[in-house]
Short mmCIF file of C-alpha atoms and ligand atoms in Angstrom, two decimals:
data_model
loop_
_atom_site.label_atom_id
_atom_site.label_comp_id
_atom_site.label_asym_id
_atom_site.label_seq_id
_atom_site.Cartn_x
_atom_site.Cartn_y
_atom_site.Cartn_z
CA MET A 1 -0.05 0.11 -0.06
CA SER A 2 1.19 3.25 -0.77
CA ALA A 3 1.84 6.10 1.71
CA LYS A 4 -1.14 7.97 0.55
CA GLU A 5 -3.31 4.97 0.60
CA LEU A 6 -2.22 4.36 4.21
CA LYS A 7 -2.87 7.88 5.50
CA LYS A 8 -6.35 7.83 3.63
CA ASN A 9 -7.05 4.76 5.68
CA ASN A 10 -5.92 6.27 8.84
CA ILE A 11 -8.38 9.23 8.08
CA ILE A 12 -11.20 6.95 7.70
CA GLU A 13 -10.38 5.01 10.95
CA ASN A 14 -10.71 8.18 12.57
CA ALA A 15 -13.65 9.41 10.74
CA LEU A 16 -15.25 6.31 11.41
CA LYS A 17 -15.29 6.83 15.10
CA LEU A 18 -16.74 10.37 14.74
CA PHE A 19 -19.20 9.53 12.34
CA SER A 20 -20.58 6.77 14.35
CA LYS A 21 -20.43 8.61 17.53
CA LYS A 22 -21.79 12.13 16.38
CA GLY A 23 -23.36 11.25 12.96
CA PHE A 24 -22.75 12.06 9.45
CA TYR A 25 -24.23 15.75 9.26
CA ASN A 26 -22.68 16.44 12.97
CA THR A 27 -19.27 15.63 11.90
CA THR A 28 -17.30 18.13 9.81
CA ILE A 29 -13.94 17.94 8.05
CA PRO A 30 -12.40 20.19 10.54
CA ASP A 31 -13.41 17.91 13.12
CA ILE A 32 -11.87 14.87 11.39
CA ALA A 33 -8.78 17.04 10.84
CA LYS A 34 -8.50 18.03 14.24
CA ALA A 35 -8.64 14.31 15.35
CA MET A 36 -5.65 13.79 13.15
CA LYS A 37 -3.64 16.48 14.10
CA MET A 38 -3.75 17.75 10.45
CA SER A 39 -4.79 21.03 8.76
CA VAL A 40 -8.08 21.19 7.05
CA GLY A 41 -6.18 22.05 3.95
CA ASN A 42 -4.24 19.03 3.94
CA MET A 43 -7.05 16.70 4.40
CA TYR A 44 -8.51 18.19 1.21
CA ASN A 45 -5.44 16.55 -0.44
CA TYR A 46 -6.87 13.05 0.54
CA PHE A 47 -10.79 13.54 0.18
CA ALA A 48 -12.42 16.25 -1.82
CA SER A 49 -15.25 16.14 0.22
CA LYS A 50 -16.93 14.79 3.24
CA GLU A 51 -19.41 12.62 0.66
CA GLU A 52 -16.05 11.24 -0.87
CA LEU A 53 -14.76 10.15 2.49
CA ALA A 54 -18.34 8.81 3.20
CA LYS A 55 -18.11 6.59 0.11
CA TYR A 56 -14.56 5.43 0.55
CA ALA A 57 -15.33 4.50 4.22
CA ILE A 58 -18.20 2.13 3.19
CA LYS A 59 -15.90 0.34 0.95
CA TYR A 60 -13.12 0.30 3.51
CA SER A 61 -15.41 -1.07 6.34
CA THR A 62 -17.37 -3.64 4.14
CA ASN A 63 -13.81 -4.64 2.71
CA ILE A 64 -12.84 -5.69 6.37
CA LEU A 65 -15.86 -7.93 6.43
CA ALA A 66 -15.38 -9.18 2.69
CA ASN A 67 -11.81 -10.33 3.41
CA GLN A 68 -12.62 -12.00 6.46
CA LEU A 69 -15.47 -14.04 4.73
CA LYS A 70 -13.38 -14.73 1.91
CA GLU A 71 -11.10 -16.40 3.78
CA ILE A 72 -13.77 -18.36 5.47
CA ASN A 73 -15.05 -19.41 2.12
CA HIS A 74 -11.63 -20.85 1.07
CA LYS A 75 -11.60 -23.14 3.91
CA GLN A 76 -12.56 -26.79 3.43
CA ILE A 77 -15.21 -27.06 5.83
CA SER A 78 -18.82 -27.26 5.87
CA SER A 79 -21.39 -24.45 5.18
CA LYS A 80 -22.49 -24.73 8.86
CA GLU A 81 -18.92 -24.25 10.32
CA LYS A 82 -18.57 -21.38 7.97
CA ILE A 83 -21.63 -19.60 9.37
CA PHE A 84 -20.38 -20.24 12.76
CA LEU A 85 -17.05 -19.08 12.16
CA PHE A 86 -18.23 -15.86 10.35
CA THR A 87 -20.87 -15.11 13.07
CA LYS A 88 -18.15 -15.15 15.71
CA GLN A 89 -15.80 -12.99 13.73
CA TYR A 90 -18.45 -10.55 13.17
CA LEU A 91 -19.53 -10.12 16.92
CA GLU A 92 -15.54 -9.83 17.61
CA ASN A 93 -15.52 -6.91 14.92
CA VAL A 94 -18.56 -5.34 16.72
CA LYS A 95 -16.63 -5.75 20.02
CA ASN A 96 -13.36 -4.40 19.07
CA SER A 97 -13.71 -1.95 16.55
CA PRO A 98 -17.57 -1.10 16.89
CA GLU A 99 -17.24 1.90 14.67
CA VAL A 100 -17.03 -0.16 11.64
CA ILE A 101 -20.25 -1.81 12.00
CA GLU A 102 -21.94 1.23 13.70
CA TYR A 103 -21.01 3.33 10.64
CA PHE A 104 -22.77 0.65 8.52
CA LEU A 105 -25.93 0.85 10.52
CA ARG A 106 -26.17 4.43 11.64
CA VAL A 107 -24.75 6.24 8.49
CA TYR A 108 -24.73 4.10 5.54
CA LEU A 109 -28.31 2.70 6.03
CA SER A 110 -29.61 5.88 7.65
CA ASN A 111 -28.35 8.70 5.19
CA ARG A 112 -29.05 7.03 1.83
CA GLU A 113 -28.79 10.45 0.04
CA VAL A 114 -25.23 10.73 0.57
CA PHE A 115 -24.49 7.50 -1.39
CA ALA A 116 -27.26 8.14 -4.02
CA GLN A 117 -24.60 8.92 -6.46
CA GLY A 118 -21.60 6.38 -7.03
CA CYS A 119 -22.66 4.01 -4.20
CA GLU A 120 -25.82 3.07 -6.22
CA GLY A 121 -27.21 -0.48 -5.28
CA PHE A 122 -24.06 -2.93 -4.50
CA LEU A 123 -21.60 -0.61 -6.00
CA CYS A 124 -19.85 0.06 -2.73
CA VAL A 125 -20.32 -3.10 -0.77
CA SER A 126 -19.86 -5.36 -3.80
CA GLU A 127 -17.13 -7.40 -2.62
CA PHE A 128 -19.01 -8.31 0.49
CA VAL A 129 -22.22 -9.06 -1.08
CA THR A 130 -20.19 -11.52 -3.54
CA GLU A 131 -18.59 -13.44 -0.67
CA VAL A 132 -22.44 -13.99 0.99
CA MET A 133 -23.23 -15.08 -2.47
CA ILE A 134 -20.21 -17.48 -2.51
CA LEU A 135 -21.08 -18.81 0.80
CA LEU A 136 -25.05 -19.49 -0.11
CA ASP A 137 -24.06 -20.83 -3.60
CA GLU A 138 -21.46 -23.37 -2.50
CA GLY A 139 -24.08 -24.45 0.56
CA ALA A 140 -26.99 -24.81 -1.93
CA GLN A 141 -24.70 -26.93 -4.26
CA SER A 142 -23.70 -29.23 -1.65
CA GLY A 143 -27.12 -29.49 -0.40
CA GLU A 144 -26.60 -28.38 2.90
CA PHE A 145 -29.00 -25.21 2.16
CA ARG A 146 -32.16 -25.54 0.87
CA GLU A 147 -33.55 -23.37 -2.37
CA GLN A 148 -34.69 -20.04 -1.69
CA GLU A 149 -34.57 -16.52 -3.02
CA PHE A 150 -31.17 -14.68 -2.71
CA PHE A 151 -32.32 -11.70 -0.84
CA THR A 152 -34.55 -13.58 1.52
CA ALA A 153 -31.21 -15.80 2.57
CA PHE A 154 -29.22 -12.71 2.26
CA SER A 155 -31.45 -10.89 4.91
CA MET A 156 -31.65 -13.67 7.28
CA ILE A 157 -27.91 -13.51 7.62
CA MET A 158 -27.49 -9.99 7.74
CA GLY A 159 -30.87 -9.12 9.45
CA CYS A 160 -29.77 -10.96 12.29
CA LEU A 161 -26.39 -9.83 12.53
CA GLY A 162 -27.21 -6.20 12.02
CA GLY A 163 -29.90 -6.40 14.69
CA PHE A 164 -27.29 -7.67 17.22
CA ALA A 165 -24.75 -4.88 16.53
CA PHE A 166 -27.53 -2.56 17.06
CA LEU A 167 -28.51 -4.17 20.43
CA SER A 168 -25.01 -4.14 21.41
CA GLY A 169 -24.69 -0.41 20.68
CA GLU A 170 -27.74 0.26 22.64
CA LYS A 171 -26.15 -1.42 25.51
CA VAL A 172 -29.34 -3.33 26.32
CA LEU A 173 -27.41 -6.87 26.31
CA ASP A 174 -26.93 -8.50 29.67
CA LYS A 175 -24.27 -10.89 28.76
CA ASP A 176 -20.93 -10.09 26.84
CA LEU A 177 -21.61 -10.03 23.09
CA ILE A 178 -19.29 -13.01 21.98
CA GLU A 179 -21.45 -15.51 24.22
CA TYR A 180 -24.27 -15.23 21.98
CA SER A 181 -22.16 -16.35 19.01
CA ASN A 182 -23.30 -20.06 19.34
CA SER A 183 -27.04 -19.12 19.52
CA ILE A 184 -26.94 -16.73 16.63
CA SER A 185 -25.15 -18.83 14.29
CA GLU A 186 -27.58 -21.54 15.10
CA ASN A 187 -30.46 -19.36 14.08
CA ILE A 188 -28.88 -18.32 10.70
CA TYR A 189 -27.99 -22.07 9.85
CA ARG A 190 -31.61 -23.15 10.68
CA ALA A 191 -32.85 -20.42 8.51
CA LEU A 192 -30.72 -21.59 5.68
CA LYS A 193 -30.36 -25.29 6.03
CA SER A 194 -32.38 -27.79 3.79
CA ASP A 195 -34.73 -30.33 5.56
CA LYS A 196 -32.42 -33.29 4.77
CA ALA A 197 -29.21 -31.75 6.17
CA MET B 1 -5.13 -28.87 -52.93
CA ILE B 2 -7.39 -32.05 -54.28
CA ARG B 3 -7.78 -31.62 -58.00
CA HIS B 4 -10.10 -34.38 -59.03
CA LYS B 5 -13.76 -34.05 -58.06
CA PRO B 6 -13.72 -35.60 -54.69
CA LYS B 7 -15.97 -38.36 -54.29
CA VAL B 8 -18.48 -37.75 -51.02
CA VAL B 9 -20.37 -40.76 -49.79
CA TRP B 10 -23.07 -39.74 -46.98
CA ILE B 11 -24.56 -42.63 -44.77
CA GLN B 12 -27.00 -42.73 -42.55
CA ALA B 13 -27.03 -44.63 -39.11
CA ILE B 14 -29.38 -44.19 -36.14
CA THR B 15 -30.72 -40.73 -36.93
CA CYS B 16 -33.87 -38.47 -37.18
CA ASN B 17 -32.67 -37.34 -40.42
CA GLY B 18 -32.18 -33.56 -39.22
CA ASN B 19 -28.59 -33.21 -40.55
CA THR B 20 -30.19 -34.21 -44.11
CA HIS B 21 -32.71 -31.54 -43.67
CA SER B 22 -30.17 -29.10 -42.77
CA LEU B 23 -28.05 -29.95 -45.59
CA LEU B 24 -30.93 -29.31 -48.00
CA SER B 25 -31.54 -25.91 -46.27
CA SER B 26 -28.18 -24.58 -47.23
CA ASN B 27 -27.60 -21.48 -49.28
CA TYR B 28 -28.67 -22.18 -52.67
CA SER B 29 -25.33 -20.92 -54.57
CA ARG B 30 -23.24 -22.52 -52.10
CA PHE B 31 -25.13 -25.98 -52.62
CA GLU B 32 -24.88 -25.60 -56.29
CA LEU B 33 -21.08 -24.98 -55.90
CA PHE B 34 -20.58 -27.87 -53.91
CA LEU B 35 -22.45 -30.16 -56.49
CA ASN B 36 -20.33 -28.75 -59.21
CA SER B 37 -17.18 -28.98 -56.96
CA PHE B 38 -17.68 -32.71 -55.72
CA ASP B 39 -18.87 -35.86 -56.85
CA PHE B 40 -21.98 -36.48 -54.30
CA PHE B 41 -21.97 -40.14 -55.10
CA TYR B 42 -24.22 -41.44 -52.68
CA HIS B 43 -26.94 -40.28 -50.08
CA PRO B 44 -29.62 -42.55 -49.01
CA SER B 45 -32.53 -40.01 -49.04
CA LEU B 46 -31.33 -38.19 -52.26
CA THR B 47 -29.57 -40.27 -54.84
CA THR B 48 -31.33 -42.77 -57.18
CA GLN B 49 -28.28 -43.41 -59.51
CA ASN B 50 -26.01 -45.17 -57.06
CA SER B 51 -26.97 -47.69 -54.65
CA LEU B 52 -25.57 -48.98 -51.35
CA GLU B 53 -24.07 -51.83 -53.41
CA ASP B 54 -22.24 -49.49 -55.68
CA VAL B 55 -20.81 -47.71 -52.71
CA PHE B 56 -19.47 -51.07 -51.45
CA SER B 57 -17.88 -51.72 -54.71
CA LEU B 58 -15.92 -48.54 -54.73
CA LYS B 59 -12.10 -48.68 -54.07
CA GLU B 60 -11.71 -45.37 -52.35
CA ILE B 61 -13.87 -42.69 -50.84
CA ASP B 62 -12.40 -39.22 -50.50
CA PHE B 63 -15.13 -37.90 -47.94
CA LEU B 64 -17.26 -40.50 -45.78
CA LEU B 65 -19.72 -38.38 -44.01
CA ILE B 66 -21.83 -40.35 -41.36
CA GLU B 67 -25.08 -38.98 -40.00
CA GLY B 68 -26.37 -40.88 -36.97
CA ALA B 69 -25.14 -42.85 -33.95
CA ILE B 70 -23.63 -46.28 -34.53
CA SER B 71 -24.76 -49.56 -32.78
CA SER B 72 -23.62 -53.29 -33.26
CA ASN B 73 -27.17 -54.49 -32.68
CA LYS B 74 -29.23 -55.35 -35.77
CA GLU B 75 -32.39 -55.16 -33.59
CA PHE B 76 -32.21 -51.45 -33.25
CA TYR B 77 -31.17 -50.43 -36.73
CA SER B 78 -29.94 -52.13 -40.08
CA ILE B 79 -29.97 -51.40 -43.66
CA SER B 80 -29.51 -53.68 -46.34
CA ASN B 81 -29.15 -56.40 -43.60
CA ASN B 82 -26.02 -54.42 -42.36
CA ASP B 83 -26.00 -53.14 -38.71
CA THR B 84 -24.68 -49.92 -38.65
CA LEU B 85 -21.38 -50.75 -37.41
CA SER B 86 -20.61 -53.34 -39.99
CA LEU B 87 -21.61 -50.58 -42.31
CA LEU B 88 -19.17 -48.42 -40.90
CA GLU B 89 -16.56 -51.12 -40.72
CA LYS B 90 -16.91 -51.64 -44.62
CA LEU B 91 -16.75 -48.05 -45.53
CA ALA B 92 -14.37 -46.28 -43.04
CA ASN B 93 -11.47 -48.52 -44.55
CA LYS B 94 -11.71 -47.15 -47.92
CA SER B 95 -11.90 -43.44 -46.75
CA LYS B 96 -9.39 -40.71 -46.96
CA TYR B 97 -11.65 -38.41 -44.48
CA ILE B 98 -14.26 -39.40 -42.20
CA ILE B 99 -16.51 -36.42 -41.04
CA CYS B 100 -19.21 -37.19 -38.34
CA VAL B 101 -22.27 -35.04 -39.37
CA GLY B 102 -24.00 -34.06 -36.32
CA SER B 103 -24.22 -34.73 -32.38
CA CYS B 104 -25.13 -38.46 -32.86
CA ALA B 105 -22.29 -39.41 -35.23
CA SER B 106 -20.13 -37.46 -33.00
CA TYR B 107 -20.69 -39.00 -29.71
CA GLY B 108 -24.21 -40.75 -29.81
CA GLY B 109 -26.07 -37.74 -29.08
CA VAL B 110 -29.52 -38.28 -27.95
CA HIS B 111 -29.48 -41.93 -28.87
CA ALA B 112 -26.99 -42.67 -26.41
CA LYS B 113 -29.13 -41.62 -23.74
CA PHE B 114 -31.44 -44.74 -24.42
CA GLU B 115 -30.35 -46.94 -21.37
CA GLU B 116 -32.00 -50.04 -22.89
CA ASN B 117 -28.93 -50.21 -25.23
CA LYS B 118 -25.42 -49.49 -24.09
CA GLN B 119 -24.01 -50.12 -27.51
CA ILE B 120 -25.17 -46.79 -28.95
CA LYS B 121 -22.06 -44.63 -29.52
CA GLY B 122 -20.49 -42.26 -31.73
CA VAL B 123 -18.29 -43.20 -34.57
CA SER B 124 -14.77 -42.30 -32.81
CA ASP B 125 -16.02 -44.29 -30.10
CA TYR B 126 -15.98 -47.31 -32.28
CA LEU B 127 -13.09 -46.58 -34.59
CA ILE B 128 -10.57 -45.61 -32.17
CA SER B 129 -8.77 -48.86 -32.07
CA TRP B 130 -9.08 -49.60 -35.60
CA ASN B 131 -6.18 -49.48 -38.23
CA LEU B 132 -7.75 -47.58 -40.87
CA GLU B 133 -5.51 -48.10 -43.70
CA LYS B 134 -6.48 -45.03 -46.44
CA ILE B 135 -7.27 -42.28 -43.64
CA LYS B 136 -5.49 -39.15 -44.34
CA HIS B 137 -6.63 -37.16 -41.45
CA PRO B 138 -8.11 -37.47 -37.86
CA ILE B 139 -11.83 -37.95 -37.90
CA ILE B 140 -13.71 -34.74 -37.54
CA ASN B 141 -16.94 -34.31 -35.59
CA LEU B 142 -19.19 -31.66 -36.69
CA THR B 143 -21.45 -31.34 -33.40
CA GLY B 144 -24.67 -29.84 -33.54
CA CYS B 145 -28.43 -30.86 -33.48
CA PRO B 146 -28.38 -30.63 -36.55
CA VAL B 147 -25.30 -29.12 -37.77
CA HIS B 148 -25.45 -25.85 -39.71
CA PRO B 149 -25.35 -26.64 -43.47
CA GLU B 150 -22.55 -24.08 -43.77
CA TRP B 151 -20.44 -25.91 -41.23
CA ILE B 152 -20.70 -29.09 -43.34
CA LEU B 153 -19.86 -27.16 -46.62
CA GLN B 154 -17.11 -24.97 -45.30
CA THR B 155 -15.31 -27.92 -44.06
CA LEU B 156 -15.38 -30.07 -47.33
CA PHE B 157 -14.34 -26.93 -48.98
CA SER B 158 -11.39 -26.35 -46.69
CA LEU B 159 -10.10 -29.74 -46.82
CA LYS B 160 -10.62 -30.05 -50.73
CA GLN B 161 -8.47 -26.92 -50.57
CA ARG B 162 -6.13 -27.43 -48.02
CA GLU B 163 -6.19 -30.95 -46.96
CA THR B 164 -6.05 -30.42 -43.51
CA ILE B 165 -7.96 -28.51 -40.61
CA ALA B 166 -6.97 -27.48 -37.38
CA LEU B 167 -9.48 -29.35 -34.74
CA ASP B 168 -10.04 -28.51 -31.11
CA GLU B 169 -9.85 -31.11 -28.34
CA ASN B 170 -13.19 -32.34 -28.98
CA LYS B 171 -12.08 -33.04 -32.72
CA ARG B 172 -14.00 -30.16 -34.07
CA PRO B 173 -12.86 -27.65 -36.54
CA LYS B 174 -11.57 -24.72 -34.73
CA GLU B 175 -12.30 -22.22 -37.48
CA ILE B 176 -16.05 -23.00 -36.78
CA TYR B 177 -16.02 -23.75 -33.12
CA TYR B 178 -13.46 -21.51 -31.93
CA GLY B 179 -16.04 -18.70 -30.60
CA LEU B 180 -19.12 -18.94 -28.42
CA ALA B 181 -22.93 -18.78 -29.65
CA HIS B 182 -23.02 -15.77 -27.42
CA HIS B 183 -20.47 -13.79 -29.95
CA GLY B 184 -22.65 -11.79 -32.36
CA CYS B 185 -25.89 -12.23 -30.38
CA THR B 186 -28.19 -9.17 -30.87
CA ARG B 187 -28.60 -9.22 -27.22
CA ASN B 188 -25.37 -8.70 -25.93
CA GLU B 189 -25.95 -5.46 -24.25
CA TYR B 190 -28.75 -6.66 -22.51
CA PHE B 191 -26.35 -9.35 -21.14
CA GLU B 192 -23.82 -6.83 -20.07
CA TRP B 193 -26.20 -4.92 -17.95
CA LYS B 194 -28.17 -7.89 -16.87
CA VAL B 195 -31.48 -6.97 -18.33
CA GLU B 196 -33.47 -10.16 -18.62
CA ALA B 197 -36.18 -11.08 -21.35
CA LYS B 198 -39.68 -11.15 -19.90
CA SER B 199 -40.70 -14.01 -22.20
CA PHE B 200 -39.48 -16.22 -25.15
CA GLY B 201 -39.97 -14.51 -28.63
CA VAL B 202 -39.34 -10.99 -27.74
CA LYS B 203 -36.74 -8.72 -28.89
CA GLU B 204 -35.74 -7.22 -25.72
CA GLY B 205 -33.54 -8.87 -23.06
CA CYS B 206 -30.93 -11.34 -22.56
CA LEU B 207 -32.18 -15.15 -21.96
CA PHE B 208 -29.17 -16.09 -19.77
CA TYR B 209 -30.47 -15.93 -16.06
CA GLU B 210 -34.29 -16.81 -16.63
CA GLN B 211 -34.49 -18.97 -19.88
CA GLY B 212 -31.43 -21.21 -19.74
CA CYS B 213 -29.33 -19.74 -22.38
CA ARG B 214 -26.25 -21.58 -22.94
CA ALA B 215 -24.61 -19.61 -25.74
CA PRO B 216 -22.03 -18.20 -23.22
CA MET B 217 -20.58 -21.93 -22.66
CA THR B 218 -21.30 -23.27 -26.09
CA HIS B 219 -18.76 -23.24 -28.95
CA SER B 220 -20.53 -22.57 -32.14
CA ASN B 221 -20.77 -19.53 -34.68
CA CYS B 222 -24.65 -19.43 -34.93
CA ASN B 223 -24.77 -15.89 -34.18
CA ARG B 224 -22.14 -14.96 -36.78
CA ILE B 225 -22.86 -17.60 -39.87
CA LEU B 226 -26.61 -17.20 -39.11
CA TRP B 227 -29.35 -19.96 -40.05
CA ASN B 228 -31.01 -19.49 -43.52
CA ASP B 229 -28.62 -16.55 -43.63
CA VAL B 230 -30.90 -14.56 -41.55
CA ASN B 231 -31.44 -15.77 -38.03
CA SER B 232 -30.53 -17.53 -34.81
CA LYS B 233 -32.31 -18.99 -32.02
CA THR B 234 -31.17 -16.18 -29.62
CA ARG B 235 -31.89 -13.41 -32.09
CA ALA B 236 -35.62 -14.79 -32.36
CA GLY B 237 -35.82 -15.11 -28.71
CA MET B 238 -35.26 -18.78 -28.08
CA PRO B 239 -32.55 -19.63 -25.71
CA CYS B 240 -29.32 -21.54 -27.00
CA ILE B 241 -29.66 -25.05 -25.73
CA GLY B 242 -25.97 -25.70 -26.16
CA CYS B 243 -26.43 -28.40 -29.02
CA THR B 244 -22.92 -28.20 -30.18
CA GLU B 245 -21.33 -29.52 -26.56
CA PHE B 246 -20.74 -32.84 -25.35
CA ASP B 247 -23.00 -32.90 -22.64
CA PHE B 248 -26.25 -32.19 -24.99
CA PRO B 249 -29.15 -33.04 -24.48
CA ARG B 250 -29.17 -32.09 -20.89
CA ASN B 251 -32.33 -31.95 -18.71
CA ASN B 252 -34.42 -28.89 -18.14
CA MET B 253 -32.87 -27.02 -21.18
CA LEU B 254 -35.30 -24.03 -20.86
CA GLU B 255 -34.02 -23.36 -17.31
CA THR B 256 -30.97 -21.67 -15.75
CA LYS B 257 -29.89 -24.02 -12.88
CA LYS B 258 -29.70 -21.75 -9.95
CA ASN B 259 -28.45 -21.94 -6.31
CA ILE B 260 -30.30 -19.55 -3.93
CA GLY B 261 -30.74 -17.27 -6.98
CA ILE B 262 -27.36 -17.72 -8.11
CA PRO B 263 -26.62 -19.13 -11.45
CA MET B 264 -24.74 -22.51 -11.30
CA ASP B 265 -22.76 -22.02 -14.42
CA VAL B 266 -20.99 -18.75 -15.48
CA PRO B 267 -19.76 -17.91 -18.90
CA LEU B 268 -16.61 -19.69 -19.93
CA GLY B 269 -13.17 -18.92 -18.70
CA ILE B 270 -14.94 -16.46 -16.30
CA ASN B 271 -14.11 -16.58 -12.55
CA LYS B 272 -17.27 -17.05 -10.68
CA ARG B 273 -16.30 -14.74 -7.76
CA ALA B 274 -15.42 -11.95 -10.42
CA TYR B 275 -18.65 -12.81 -12.31
CA LEU B 276 -20.82 -12.50 -9.34
CA THR B 277 -19.24 -9.21 -8.06
CA LEU B 278 -19.55 -8.04 -11.87
CA THR B 279 -23.06 -8.72 -12.19
CA GLY B 280 -24.21 -7.77 -8.74
CA VAL B 281 -22.78 -4.09 -9.74
CA ALA B 282 -24.40 -4.11 -13.31
CA LYS B 283 -27.70 -5.36 -12.01
CA THR B 284 -27.98 -1.91 -10.10
CA PHE B 285 -27.88 0.32 -12.96
CA LYS B 286 -31.26 0.82 -14.45
CA ILE B 287 -30.68 1.88 -17.95
CA ASP B 288 -34.06 3.13 -18.96
CA ARG B 289 -33.31 2.70 -22.90
CA LEU B 290 -32.79 -1.01 -22.19
CA ASN B 291 -36.05 -1.28 -20.03
CA LYS B 292 -38.04 -0.11 -23.04
CA LYS B 293 -39.70 -1.96 -25.97
CA LEU B 294 -37.29 -1.30 -29.19
CA ILE B 295 -40.35 -0.62 -31.28
CA GLU B 296 -43.16 0.82 -29.31
S1 SF4 C 301 -29.56 -14.40 -25.29
FE1 SF4 C 301 -27.97 -15.80 -24.82
S2 SF4 C 301 -26.51 -15.40 -26.59
FE2 SF4 C 301 -27.72 -13.46 -26.43
S3 SF4 C 301 -26.66 -12.29 -24.99
FE3 SF4 C 301 -27.94 -13.51 -23.66
S4 SF4 C 301 -26.82 -15.13 -23.04
FE4 SF4 C 301 -25.73 -14.30 -24.59
S1 SF4 C 302 -27.93 -21.23 -30.87
FE1 SF4 C 302 -27.04 -22.94 -29.68
S2 SF4 C 302 -28.95 -24.72 -29.72
FE2 SF4 C 302 -28.89 -23.36 -31.34
S3 SF4 C 302 -27.83 -24.33 -33.02
FE3 SF4 C 302 -26.25 -22.75 -32.18
S4 SF4 C 302 -25.57 -24.30 -30.64
FE4 SF4 C 302 -27.19 -25.14 -31.13
#
């Protein structure tokens, strides 16, 4: 990665924290610059606008998930095990760097107008969606998962995981997040599995 | 270059006659040129002048064209008291070129799916271990159900002119089968942007996701050398069913096999992960022009 790329990622990591804490509109470029101990002028050398930064940030944060799931997809294990592994990793992400998942829930999903141009549909999250497709496709091919429509299967996984990240962010859970891992995985798996599996 | 008028003998084994029909639909002037350039000595459905006995008494056949699958079982099929295998045996040894016309001759085609007779096979399956005395060229498969008439004529003219022809790993002439049926389809733009045809027979939309079009995985030139010089299946709004490939006929040919909405097979030579990323993105664009009727 070039020095400029590294710096960009660094800015994003700081911006994610601010966005998820204060919201997209309440966070300004000077706020981010301040957190970075950079001049505002210098910030604009990396991102031309807050919108551009927001789009870059959604690619950055979903690519973290995409890479984790890709690695899991490459393992020679059953689809059930893949779901258990991914759920666990996801919850660890939520625990260790909540800003990444929160950004997705609180900014990407709630401020759609920011992403309307240049991030249409799957454009900025496509690598992650592809990995979910591969997970589902291979599970169905091996007969472990039953036939259903892609979007219903997709939302069984993401709805469940997103919902839990939300509950965690609201601090309403009584146990440590990771302790829910097995029962969440079990729920997701049961929603997808074929009757014969 | 073969200077004399080469002798062409066409025999039929276990066949529906489809390739003969196809030959008779060839471009008129091309067919006339063929008749002027070759000695079309025998065809069971066409020639009256020469009989099968005359063919048997020939010393040498330049081009032996075989239509239909082969079986050693007389019960299933015989001509003039010859089962198809012994007919082949008698003629193959005299031939310089052996051309399997159509999928049945090439690998058994639809007949090989008949489970009651496991003996039904393609010509090469039987000839592979034979020592063919006169043969000058590896056996050529012209797959297709039926073959395009121009594929037959082009192969014959090429061999007459150049005496040899490059073959792919399935023994099909590369010059005909190098590309995919998808090349030249008038729906390519719909394919790129994932706009699907709403039904068969319409001009708009691609037939890949919903209707089972196999053209992106099928070697043939149907959309470049058009049928009857004017059309192709996919141009007319019927999906390609992959009739030139060795897995033809498959089950559920008008369906795209999917797993949780994701197509099982993706275009040849493309990594599935990359394909899914690309199409996922392409699908999110709504291009008005491509969602309208072409002619209102
Ligand atoms: S209809 Fe078939 S041949 Fe035509 S573009 Fe679609 S997939 Fe390709
Ligand atoms: S379009 Fe496909 S099914 Fe039709 S003739 Fe060509 S290869 Fe065969």
